[in-house]
Each structure stands twice: as C-alpha cells, then as structure tokens.
Amino acid sequence: MVEDRKLAVLRAIVEDYVATHEPVGSKTLVERHQLGVSPATVRNDMAALEEEGLIAQPHTSAGRIPTDKGYRFFVDRLTTLKQMSAAEKRAISGFLEGAHDLDDVVQRSVRLLAQLTQQVAIVQYPTLSKSTIRHVELVALSTTRLLAVLILSTGRVEQRVVEVPVELSDELLGELRVKINTAAAGERISDAAGALGALPAQVGPRSSITYSVVVAALVEAMSDHRSDERVVVGGTANLARFGDNFDQSIKPMLEALEEHVVLLKLLGHATSSSHVTVRIGHEGPIDQLSSTSVVATGYGATDDALSVLGVVGPTRMDYPGSMAAVRAVASYVSTILDES
Amino acid sequence: MVEDRKLAVLRAIVEDYVATHEPVGSKTLVERHQLGVSPATVRNDMAALEEEGLIAQPHTSAGRIPTDKGYRFFVDRLTTLKQMSAAEKRAISGFLEGAHDLDDVVQRSVRLLAQLTQQVAIVQYPTLSKSTIRHVELVALSTTRLLAVLILSTGRVEQRVVEVPVELSDELLGELRVKINTAAAGERISDAAGALGALPAQVGPRSSITYSVVVAALVEAMSDHRSDERVVVGGTANLARFGDNFDQSIKPMLEALEEHVVLLKLLGHATSSSHVTVRIGHEGPIDQLSSTSVVATGYGATDDALSVLGVVGPTRMDYPGSMAAVRAVASYVSTILDES
DNA sequence: ACTTGGCACTCGATCCGCTGGAGTGCCAAG
DNA sequence: CTTGGCACTCCAGCGGATCGAGTGCCAAGT
C-alpha cells in the first residue's frame, strides 16, 4: 500500500534524524532501512510528505528533516509505546525505594529521569491544594514570634514565621495548638481555611485577637501560591548534547530553567497520571523555546494527579524512549507516594 | 618608578582583558589608559611581565592575556576593595528584608548574588553541626511509622521518617516527645547525640526499645552528612556569557553544578565571614574547571562562620566587583540571620 | 639607564574562487 | 506505480592570497 510506505518513510526519517542529527537523504534512507524500493521512489514519497508539511529541507540540495508537524504525526500515529526492560524496571524501583523522605523521592526521581532520558528532567512537588493536613506544629521563637510548621499528607512540610502582636504564654500556645489541630487535621488545604476561620469566634474575646492573627498567617501560608511553585530540575549537563547552536537553543533553555514559574507553564497543568502529554516546539507556551519539546505526565492517584513531572529537550529527541521513561518513573513515584 | 609602571601595565591588561575578552596589545593599551609612555616602552614592560609568568600570548603575533598567576597577583596586590554604592546597599537590604523564612533568605541571596555579579551564584545552607536544636516534633504517620521534624536555631527544618518495630500509643508518643525535647532542646547537634543516648536507660525496660529506636533514628538524621550538603545554585543562565568555547568551559561547569558534593568542594570550607577567598583557575580542586575561578566567603557570626556563599565564573572575571558583591551579600545575610 | 621611533617579521583571520559530492526534481521507459 | 538516468543546485571544504594587528629588536635620543 502506497500510503503505508509513505508513513514508513516518515518514521524512518524521524528515527534517522534523531539518531544522527543530520538531514537525511533518499539514498541513505533505503540503505539503512529495509524499505524494499529504490531511492527514486522514496524521493517521490518525500515530495508528497513535504507537500503535506511533515518534512522540510534546510536548503535546496540537502536531505530532509521532520517539521514540528512531522514529529507530531510521528508521536500521535507512529509511536508504539515502548516498554521498559525488566532490568530497567528493577533499576528504577530499586533506586526509588531507597528514599525515606519526600525530598528524597523528588530528588531521586529527577536524577533518574535525567539519566534515563539523557535530558533535562523536571519534577514538581505535590500540589498543596490537593494535600490534606496531617499536623500543625507551633514552635515559639520568642514571646512574640512563632514558627508554624505544616505537615501534609504527601509528606511535604511547609513552614512560616508568624509575628504575633501580643505576648504568648506557653499555655495559650498549647491551647492554640490543640484547637488548630482538631479543626484542621485531615482537612484539605482549601477546606481548612474555612474550619480555621471559625476558631476565633469560639474563644473568649481576650485571646480571640491572638487566634485570628495566627489563623490568618496559617491560612496565608496555605494559600501562598509561591510554595505551590516548588520545582526541581536535574540533568542540566545534558544540555551540552543539544548541539552547537548555543544562542538559539541552550541560552533560552537555561533562562527558562532559572524561572520556576516559566517551568511550570512549560510543564502544563497536572493531567491524569495515565496519560503522557507531548508538546512539540512551537506548540509550547514560550516563543524562545520554539525548538524545544516537553514530555510530561501527572503522578499520584490515577484519576486526580497530585502534580507533574517530565523532561525537556530539543524537538529532535527520542520521543518513544522519553515517553516510556516518563511514564515509568511517574508510575513508580505514584506507588511510592501511595504507600506512605 | 619603573617597577610601579610595570604593575600599572599588568592592572591595565587585566582590566582590559576582562572587559573585552580579547588579547590586548601595546598600542590599544596606551590608547585606553593614561600611561604616559609610548607603546614601545609598554612592550618592554610586557616582555618583562611575560618573563615573570604573569602574562602570556596565545600565539606569536597576538596581544597578551593574564595568566592565572597574573590574576592572582592582581587580586592580592592590585585590588582595592570596591565599596558598594548607597543605592546598591539599599537594593540589597531591601531585597533581603522581604524574606520571612530561611528558605526564602537563601533563595533570595542566590538570586541577588547572581544578579549583582552576572555570574553563577552558590549559597550553602547553614551547616547543621553549628546549629542548636530548638524543637523536635514527632508526628505519627501510622502506628509503626512516625515523622520526626527537627527545628533548628538557624531556621532550618529537617525531617526524617522513622520505622518503629513496636506499636506506638498516643501516650507513649507524647512521653517521647517531652523527654526528647527536654534532653535535646538548646543543645548543639553534636552534643545532642550524647544527651539523647542516655534516654533509653532512664525509662522502664518495656519502652526502652522504642526509645532507642527513635533516638537512634534521630541521631542518624542529625549526623547525616547528606543534609549538610544542601546547596542552592542560581544564575545558571549567566553561563551563556562565558563565551564560545563550549566544551572547555561550559560543559564541565554544568556538570559540576549538578553535583552538589563537587560544589561544596569548590566553595571550600567555611572561613571567617570577614575574609573573602579567591581561587583562581588551577588553584581549585577540580581539574576540569581549570579555567574557572571561585570567589567565596563565610556568613553568619563573624568569628565562627555558619556556612559559605560565593560566585563561580571564568578566570577572566571582574574580581573586585565580585568580591565586593560577595562580601556585601554575606554581611547582610549574616545580620538577617542574627535577628531571627 | 630609560625611552622611543623605526622596521622587518610572524601569524591568525578573512576573503575568494574552485571543486567534489550529496541530494534533488523530472522524465521517459518498464 | 516504480525505476534508472540525467541535468541541476548548492553547501562544505580546501588552498592561496591578502590584510593587519602585534611583536621583538635595534639604534638613536634624552
């Protein structure tokens, strides 16, 4: 079938170009792949593919390279999701099992992902808004300052210094601690604000001011979007393999990696864990990164993802491999977080 | 005086080369600086400087560039410590004042330092071994697992999950919490281990096992050197200005920035806060970074530094500027940490 | 004892023109 | 629809010529 062969040619072009980083011509194509036809035939197919905007040539007498549209087609229609080998699976779970701490899990995931894909890996911490409160601890720093420590179900620990306009006695602090914990424990962050808000009214007017100050600070700490932006990056050294066009690809990438807000925009919002999202080149939200692709997925519960992780690389990346690695790591991280 | 002029020439060469990144010749030198002599004279001086190993020429018919030894001489003998302008001082303190959290302080410092020096900035968290324990919190995750949260005087919060081989009742947990806090609060980390170690013997044999397990885990968490290695990096995008020789300077740099252990080696151990350390090129501990310099200093108390911060850049960097910025930021961070 | 102008020399950077080869598009025949 | 043939295009790479910045050295001047 003619149409089939055209797709085979596209696949071959993508694979070859990803492997060699060089425009691929009709002759080398039939040599390296068993297409069973002559270069001339391939040339005809290539002309058709170019017509459809799936491939392009850098200059008249050069081979073809896939366009963003070509990659998109390749990812959507020509990619059979690669399975990780048993050895790889063992390596992944072994590496992640060793963690005894949320920070540890995140850090290891990022390293792992970077190593597996040989690219820049990004892991976002579990979103605050989807966690429930496990415990709130108040520690006096001085008589008018206290440190509020928020321990969440996902293992995240958030802290915030609170200035209180009145002197705090030990008893009052203890009372506060108990009241706040009974009100907030087990609640989702978003709901806790309401439950806590009711507290000041329940106590005598004498301590009600203190209550409201502390409660207000806690609520603020919880809704602080800055802490939702926690993101860890790894494998930056892999940028070195991006190629030679420094200013065009590496510099903007480094700049983006500095700005966590930008990174989050890049990753996109947490989708379901079962689905791997691929954004190719210009499809992404940032113009400077038009030759960069993002492969990401949610992790955590299958239905309602806790957060996102993924890799970032040049459009000419190994999509099947990256997708498999991202999916595998996300799934292992999910199970580990479920256990704890 | 002849000797004086030779040094003036060296200074001029360093300054010009740092500014232009190009080998500097005798003619351009007399044009740009008021040396009051002819190019020929400068050439004689240059020959002498080259004889002494302070400058070198990349090839026969090119201008001169400073050698590492030349930079060293420049830093040691020709640098008058630049003062920050009032506006800069205001900007620094203003930017750092806004922080309400240790994490915040560290993060802001790194950004600030990167921005001020236009280079890669590194800040190490306050060393654990120099902090005292403010509070220990134990939160039950399940009946046999608990989360130990260590709150330190510097504002650092360390956490660790502990598996306990026996079932923990609420009362036992409360008892543990009180005992541990009375034993450890106010102690230096290094001393706390001893105080805690005595605990199990003080209780009945029934709960003594539980005590020893928890205590052991806590002690391990405290002495865990991994957590001493906490380091934050910023301004990576400034690597882009390093120049063109990608493989020689940028790639190894990126690799080093990935490995926090390497970074710590690079920064060196905390020296006193009052003294800024400069390591030039090959003087550093890492061979791959032989064309990279480090400007660092301790921060925290003047006499006994809490930890280290600094910047990393090409040997051809603005030493006076970097030294001034590093010193200024360190001093502001110190005061802020003292306050809390 | 230094400084300085002059001068010959070196050597990388840059431009130019050439050529080889990889790759294409098209056409006519199978 | 495939295929071999063929003319054409254009980049990459090479060698040679040129340019100019910079040097080292020397002899004369202060």
mmCIF file of C-alpha atoms in Angstrom, chain A residues 103-324:
data_model
loop_
_atom_site.group_PDB
_atom_site.id
_atom_site.type_symbol
_atom_site.label_atom_id
_atom_site.label_comp_id
_atom_site.label_asym_id
_atom_site.label_seq_id
_atom_site.Cartn_x
_atom_site.Cartn_y
_atom_site.Cartn_z
ATOM 1 C CA ASP A 103 12.537 15.500 49.351
ATOM 2 C CA ASP A 104 14.467 12.360 48.724
ATOM 3 C CA VAL A 105 11.850 10.916 46.427
ATOM 4 C CA VAL A 106 11.686 14.080 44.365
ATOM 5 C CA GLN A 107 15.422 14.416 44.148
ATOM 6 C CA ARG A 108 15.921 10.834 43.138
ATOM 7 C CA SER A 109 13.159 10.979 40.568
ATOM 8 C CA VAL A 110 14.748 13.937 38.899
ATOM 9 C CA ARG A 111 18.146 12.303 38.724
ATOM 10 C CA LEU A 112 16.651 9.082 37.498
ATOM 11 C CA LEU A 113 14.644 10.740 34.788
ATOM 12 C CA ALA A 114 17.604 12.757 33.641
ATOM 13 C CA GLN A 115 19.759 9.675 33.478
ATOM 14 C CA LEU A 116 17.217 7.517 31.698
ATOM 15 C CA THR A 117 16.405 10.054 29.016
ATOM 16 C CA GLN A 118 19.731 11.835 28.853
ATOM 17 C CA GLN A 119 17.815 15.060 29.001
ATOM 18 C CA VAL A 120 16.771 17.798 31.354
ATOM 19 C CA ALA A 121 14.284 16.467 33.881
ATOM 20 C CA ILE A 122 11.735 18.453 35.857
ATOM 21 C CA VAL A 123 9.680 17.332 38.830
ATOM 22 C CA GLN A 124 7.105 19.481 40.543
ATOM 23 C CA TYR A 125 6.402 18.900 44.206
ATOM 24 C CA PRO A 126 2.952 17.555 45.063
ATOM 25 C CA THR A 127 0.495 20.408 44.781
ATOM 26 C CA LEU A 128 -0.514 21.888 48.097
ATOM 27 C CA SER A 129 -4.129 22.283 47.135
ATOM 28 C CA LYS A 130 -4.521 18.540 46.712
ATOM 29 C CA SER A 131 -2.958 17.561 50.032
ATOM 30 C CA THR A 132 -4.660 17.145 53.352
ATOM 31 C CA ILE A 133 -3.278 18.451 56.615
ATOM 32 C CA ARG A 134 -1.761 15.884 58.906
ATOM 33 C CA HIS A 135 -0.491 18.026 61.701
ATOM 34 C CA VAL A 136 0.189 21.628 62.563
ATOM 35 C CA GLU A 137 3.014 22.408 64.938
ATOM 36 C CA LEU A 138 3.629 25.758 66.572
ATOM 37 C CA VAL A 139 7.065 26.481 67.986
ATOM 38 C CA ALA A 140 7.803 29.642 69.914
ATOM 39 C CA LEU A 141 10.800 31.510 68.586
ATOM 40 C CA SER A 142 10.412 34.345 71.044
ATOM 41 C CA THR A 143 7.476 35.643 73.043
ATOM 42 C CA THR A 144 6.025 37.411 70.028
ATOM 43 C CA ARG A 145 7.212 35.239 67.149
ATOM 44 C CA LEU A 146 6.357 31.693 66.375
ATOM 45 C CA LEU A 147 7.188 29.212 63.680
ATOM 46 C CA ALA A 148 4.224 27.384 62.226
ATOM 47 C CA VAL A 149 5.092 24.045 60.675
ATOM 48 C CA LEU A 150 2.524 22.425 58.432
ATOM 49 C CA ILE A 151 2.864 18.698 57.875
ATOM 50 C CA LEU A 152 0.893 17.423 54.921
ATOM 51 C CA SER A 153 -0.336 14.046 53.849
ATOM 52 C CA THR A 154 2.034 13.890 50.926
ATOM 53 C CA GLY A 155 4.989 14.310 53.214
ATOM 54 C CA ARG A 156 5.511 17.937 52.360
ATOM 55 C CA VAL A 157 6.490 20.131 55.255
ATOM 56 C CA GLU A 158 5.812 23.844 54.967
ATOM 57 C CA GLN A 159 6.971 26.442 57.433
ATOM 58 C CA ARG A 160 6.173 30.037 58.077
ATOM 59 C CA VAL A 161 7.237 32.552 60.680
ATOM 60 C CA VAL A 162 4.354 34.420 62.304
ATOM 61 C CA GLU A 163 4.635 37.715 64.144
ATOM 62 C CA VAL A 164 2.079 37.979 66.925
ATOM 63 C CA PRO A 165 1.177 41.396 68.358
ATOM 64 C CA VAL A 166 0.660 40.024 71.860
ATOM 65 C CA GLU A 167 2.788 38.046 74.265
ATOM 66 C CA LEU A 168 2.271 34.336 74.018
ATOM 67 C CA SER A 169 2.258 32.230 77.136
ATOM 68 C CA ASP A 170 3.056 28.546 76.997
ATOM 69 C CA GLU A 171 -0.484 27.671 77.960
ATOM 70 C CA LEU A 172 -2.002 29.795 75.270
ATOM 71 C CA LEU A 173 0.326 28.263 72.730
ATOM 72 C CA GLY A 174 -0.648 24.776 73.827
ATOM 73 C CA GLU A 175 -4.305 25.651 73.619
ATOM 74 C CA LEU A 176 -3.847 27.116 70.171
ATOM 75 C CA ARG A 177 -2.007 24.017 69.019
ATOM 76 C CA VAL A 178 -4.745 21.678 70.158
ATOM 77 C CA LYS A 179 -7.586 23.775 68.790
ATOM 78 C CA ILE A 180 -5.945 24.293 65.456
ATOM 79 C CA ASN A 181 -5.111 20.647 65.046
ATOM 80 C CA THR A 182 -8.589 19.442 65.862
ATOM 81 C CA ALA A 183 -10.007 21.935 63.434
ATOM 82 C CA ALA A 184 -7.588 21.363 60.599
ATOM 83 C CA ALA A 185 -6.310 17.795 60.780
ATOM 84 C CA GLY A 186 -7.485 15.643 57.938
ATOM 85 C CA GLU A 187 -8.879 18.583 56.028
ATOM 86 C CA ARG A 188 -7.898 19.525 52.545
ATOM 87 C CA ILE A 189 -5.958 22.740 52.453
ATOM 88 C CA SER A 190 -8.713 24.501 50.631
ATOM 89 C CA ASP A 191 -11.298 23.466 53.236
ATOM 90 C CA ALA A 192 -9.078 24.060 56.237
ATOM 91 C CA ALA A 193 -9.244 27.804 55.784
ATOM 92 C CA GLY A 194 -12.958 27.715 56.473
ATOM 93 C CA ALA A 195 -12.687 25.462 59.506
ATOM 94 C CA LEU A 196 -9.907 27.578 60.961
ATOM 95 C CA GLY A 197 -11.699 30.799 60.253
ATOM 96 C CA ALA A 198 -14.436 29.778 62.666
ATOM 97 C CA LEU A 199 -11.995 29.332 65.552
ATOM 98 C CA PRO A 200 -11.518 32.888 66.840
ATOM 99 C CA ALA A 201 -15.221 33.255 67.393
ATOM 100 C CA GLN A 202 -15.284 30.182 69.620
ATOM 101 C CA VAL A 203 -12.973 31.542 72.295
ATOM 102 C CA GLY A 204 -13.260 34.371 74.725
ATOM 103 C CA PRO A 205 -12.623 37.870 73.407
ATOM 104 C CA ARG A 206 -9.377 38.064 75.351
ATOM 105 C CA SER A 207 -7.496 35.545 73.218
ATOM 106 C CA SER A 208 -9.563 35.948 70.115
ATOM 107 C CA ILE A 209 -7.166 38.523 68.641
ATOM 108 C CA THR A 210 -4.248 36.155 69.002
ATOM 109 C CA TYR A 211 -6.251 33.415 67.416
ATOM 110 C CA SER A 212 -7.185 35.439 64.431
ATOM 111 C CA VAL A 213 -3.620 36.607 63.824
ATOM 112 C CA VAL A 214 -2.213 33.107 63.940
ATOM 113 C CA VAL A 215 -5.052 31.669 61.931
ATOM 114 C CA ALA A 216 -4.695 34.389 59.336
ATOM 115 C CA ALA A 217 -0.988 33.657 58.966
ATOM 116 C CA LEU A 218 -1.634 29.958 58.631
ATOM 117 C CA VAL A 219 -4.292 30.491 56.031
ATOM 118 C CA GLU A 220 -1.980 32.778 54.161
ATOM 119 C CA ALA A 221 0.824 30.203 54.285
ATOM 120 C CA MET A 222 -1.536 27.584 52.920
ATOM 121 C CA SER A 223 -2.845 29.643 50.090
ATOM 122 C CA ASP A 224 0.546 31.036 49.230
ATOM 123 C CA HIS A 225 0.968 30.173 45.625
ATOM 124 C CA ARG A 226 4.685 30.686 45.792
ATOM 125 C CA SER A 227 5.024 27.385 47.599
ATOM 126 C CA ASP A 228 2.936 25.651 45.012
ATOM 127 C CA GLU A 229 5.611 26.531 42.548
ATOM 128 C CA ARG A 230 8.238 24.271 44.030
ATOM 129 C CA VAL A 231 10.023 22.591 41.211
ATOM 130 C CA VAL A 232 13.241 20.653 40.961
ATOM 131 C CA VAL A 233 15.411 20.468 37.877
ATOM 132 C CA GLY A 234 18.097 17.946 37.041
ATOM 133 C CA GLY A 235 20.328 16.836 34.236
ATOM 134 C CA THR A 236 21.224 20.316 33.125
ATOM 135 C CA ALA A 237 24.543 18.977 31.966
ATOM 136 C CA ASN A 238 22.663 17.121 29.262
ATOM 137 C CA LEU A 239 22.078 20.462 27.632
ATOM 138 C CA ALA A 240 25.634 20.083 26.459
ATOM 139 C CA ARG A 241 24.480 17.480 23.980
ATOM 140 C CA PHE A 242 21.914 19.801 22.492
ATOM 141 C CA GLY A 243 24.239 20.653 19.685
ATOM 142 C CA ASP A 244 26.179 23.651 18.638
ATOM 143 C CA ASN A 245 23.626 26.399 18.101
ATOM 144 C CA PHE A 246 24.208 27.814 21.510
ATOM 145 C CA ASP A 247 22.318 31.072 21.427
ATOM 146 C CA GLN A 248 19.282 29.628 19.780
ATOM 147 C CA SER A 249 18.689 26.589 21.918
ATOM 148 C CA ILE A 250 20.804 26.442 25.033
ATOM 149 C CA LYS A 251 20.700 30.005 26.264
ATOM 150 C CA PRO A 252 16.921 30.380 26.293
ATOM 151 C CA MET A 253 16.687 26.963 27.869
ATOM 152 C CA LEU A 254 18.996 27.931 30.702
ATOM 153 C CA GLU A 255 16.999 31.074 31.215
ATOM 154 C CA ALA A 256 13.762 29.140 31.379
ATOM 155 C CA LEU A 257 15.210 26.686 33.879
ATOM 156 C CA GLU A 258 16.015 29.586 36.183
ATOM 157 C CA GLU A 259 12.468 30.779 36.281
ATOM 158 C CA HIS A 260 10.359 28.219 38.023
ATOM 159 C CA VAL A 261 7.200 29.995 37.057
ATOM 160 C CA VAL A 262 8.127 29.582 33.422
ATOM 161 C CA LEU A 263 8.914 25.930 34.004
ATOM 162 C CA LEU A 264 5.506 25.315 35.434
ATOM 163 C CA LYS A 265 3.901 26.955 32.474
ATOM 164 C CA LEU A 266 6.024 24.694 30.324
ATOM 165 C CA LEU A 267 5.006 21.519 32.096
ATOM 166 C CA GLY A 268 1.381 22.449 31.868
ATOM 167 C CA HIS A 269 -1.204 21.584 34.435
ATOM 168 C CA ALA A 270 -1.360 18.201 36.017
ATOM 169 C CA THR A 271 -3.179 15.873 33.739
ATOM 170 C CA SER A 272 -4.208 12.409 34.701
ATOM 171 C CA SER A 273 -1.341 10.104 35.564
ATOM 172 C CA SER A 274 -2.187 7.596 32.919
ATOM 173 C CA HIS A 275 -1.665 9.937 30.020
ATOM 174 C CA VAL A 276 1.655 11.269 28.775
ATOM 175 C CA THR A 277 1.478 14.723 27.213
ATOM 176 C CA VAL A 278 3.839 15.754 24.440
ATOM 177 C CA ARG A 279 4.348 19.339 23.406
ATOM 178 C CA ILE A 280 6.411 19.851 20.327
ATOM 179 C CA GLY A 281 8.322 23.022 19.519
ATOM 180 C CA HIS A 282 6.049 25.926 18.838
ATOM 181 C CA GLU A 283 3.119 24.147 20.486
ATOM 182 C CA GLY A 284 4.571 25.200 23.820
ATOM 183 C CA PRO A 285 3.692 28.459 25.535
ATOM 184 C CA ILE A 286 7.100 30.098 25.219
ATOM 185 C CA ASP A 287 8.311 31.592 21.994
ATOM 186 C CA GLN A 288 12.014 31.410 22.766
ATOM 187 C CA LEU A 289 11.713 27.671 23.204
ATOM 188 C CA SER A 290 10.245 27.015 19.812
ATOM 189 C CA SER A 291 12.779 24.295 19.105
ATOM 190 C CA THR A 292 12.213 22.544 22.391
ATOM 191 C CA SER A 293 9.800 19.774 23.233
ATOM 192 C CA VAL A 294 8.274 18.756 26.522
ATOM 193 C CA VAL A 295 7.192 15.270 27.531
ATOM 194 C CA ALA A 296 5.239 15.295 30.769
ATOM 195 C CA THR A 297 2.679 13.448 32.817
ATOM 196 C CA GLY A 298 0.902 13.721 36.119
ATOM 197 C CA TYR A 299 1.747 11.494 39.039
ATOM 198 C CA GLY A 300 -0.046 10.488 42.186
ATOM 199 C CA ALA A 301 -3.504 8.983 42.164
ATOM 200 C CA THR A 302 -4.555 7.744 38.742
ATOM 201 C CA ASP A 303 -7.671 9.834 38.475
ATOM 202 C CA ASP A 304 -6.656 13.070 40.129
ATOM 203 C CA ALA A 305 -2.964 13.738 39.679
ATOM 204 C CA LEU A 306 -1.019 15.217 42.574
ATOM 205 C CA SER A 307 1.473 17.003 40.427
ATOM 206 C CA VAL A 308 3.576 16.830 37.289
ATOM 207 C CA LEU A 309 6.931 15.537 36.122
ATOM 208 C CA GLY A 310 8.607 15.316 32.764
ATOM 209 C CA VAL A 311 11.574 16.026 30.563
ATOM 210 C CA VAL A 312 12.521 18.880 28.291
ATOM 211 C CA GLY A 313 14.689 18.532 25.233
ATOM 212 C CA PRO A 314 15.255 19.553 21.655
ATOM 213 C CA THR A 315 12.463 18.797 19.223
ATOM 214 C CA ARG A 316 14.767 16.264 17.705
ATOM 215 C CA MET A 317 14.507 13.977 20.686
ATOM 216 C CA ASP A 318 13.785 10.291 21.164
ATOM 217 C CA TYR A 319 10.056 10.554 21.806
ATOM 218 C CA PRO A 320 9.230 6.883 22.338
ATOM 219 C CA GLY A 321 12.088 6.471 24.783
ATOM 220 C CA SER A 322 11.329 9.645 26.684
ATOM 221 C CA MET A 323 7.645 8.880 26.869
ATOM 222 C CA ALA A 324 8.318 5.418 28.205
#
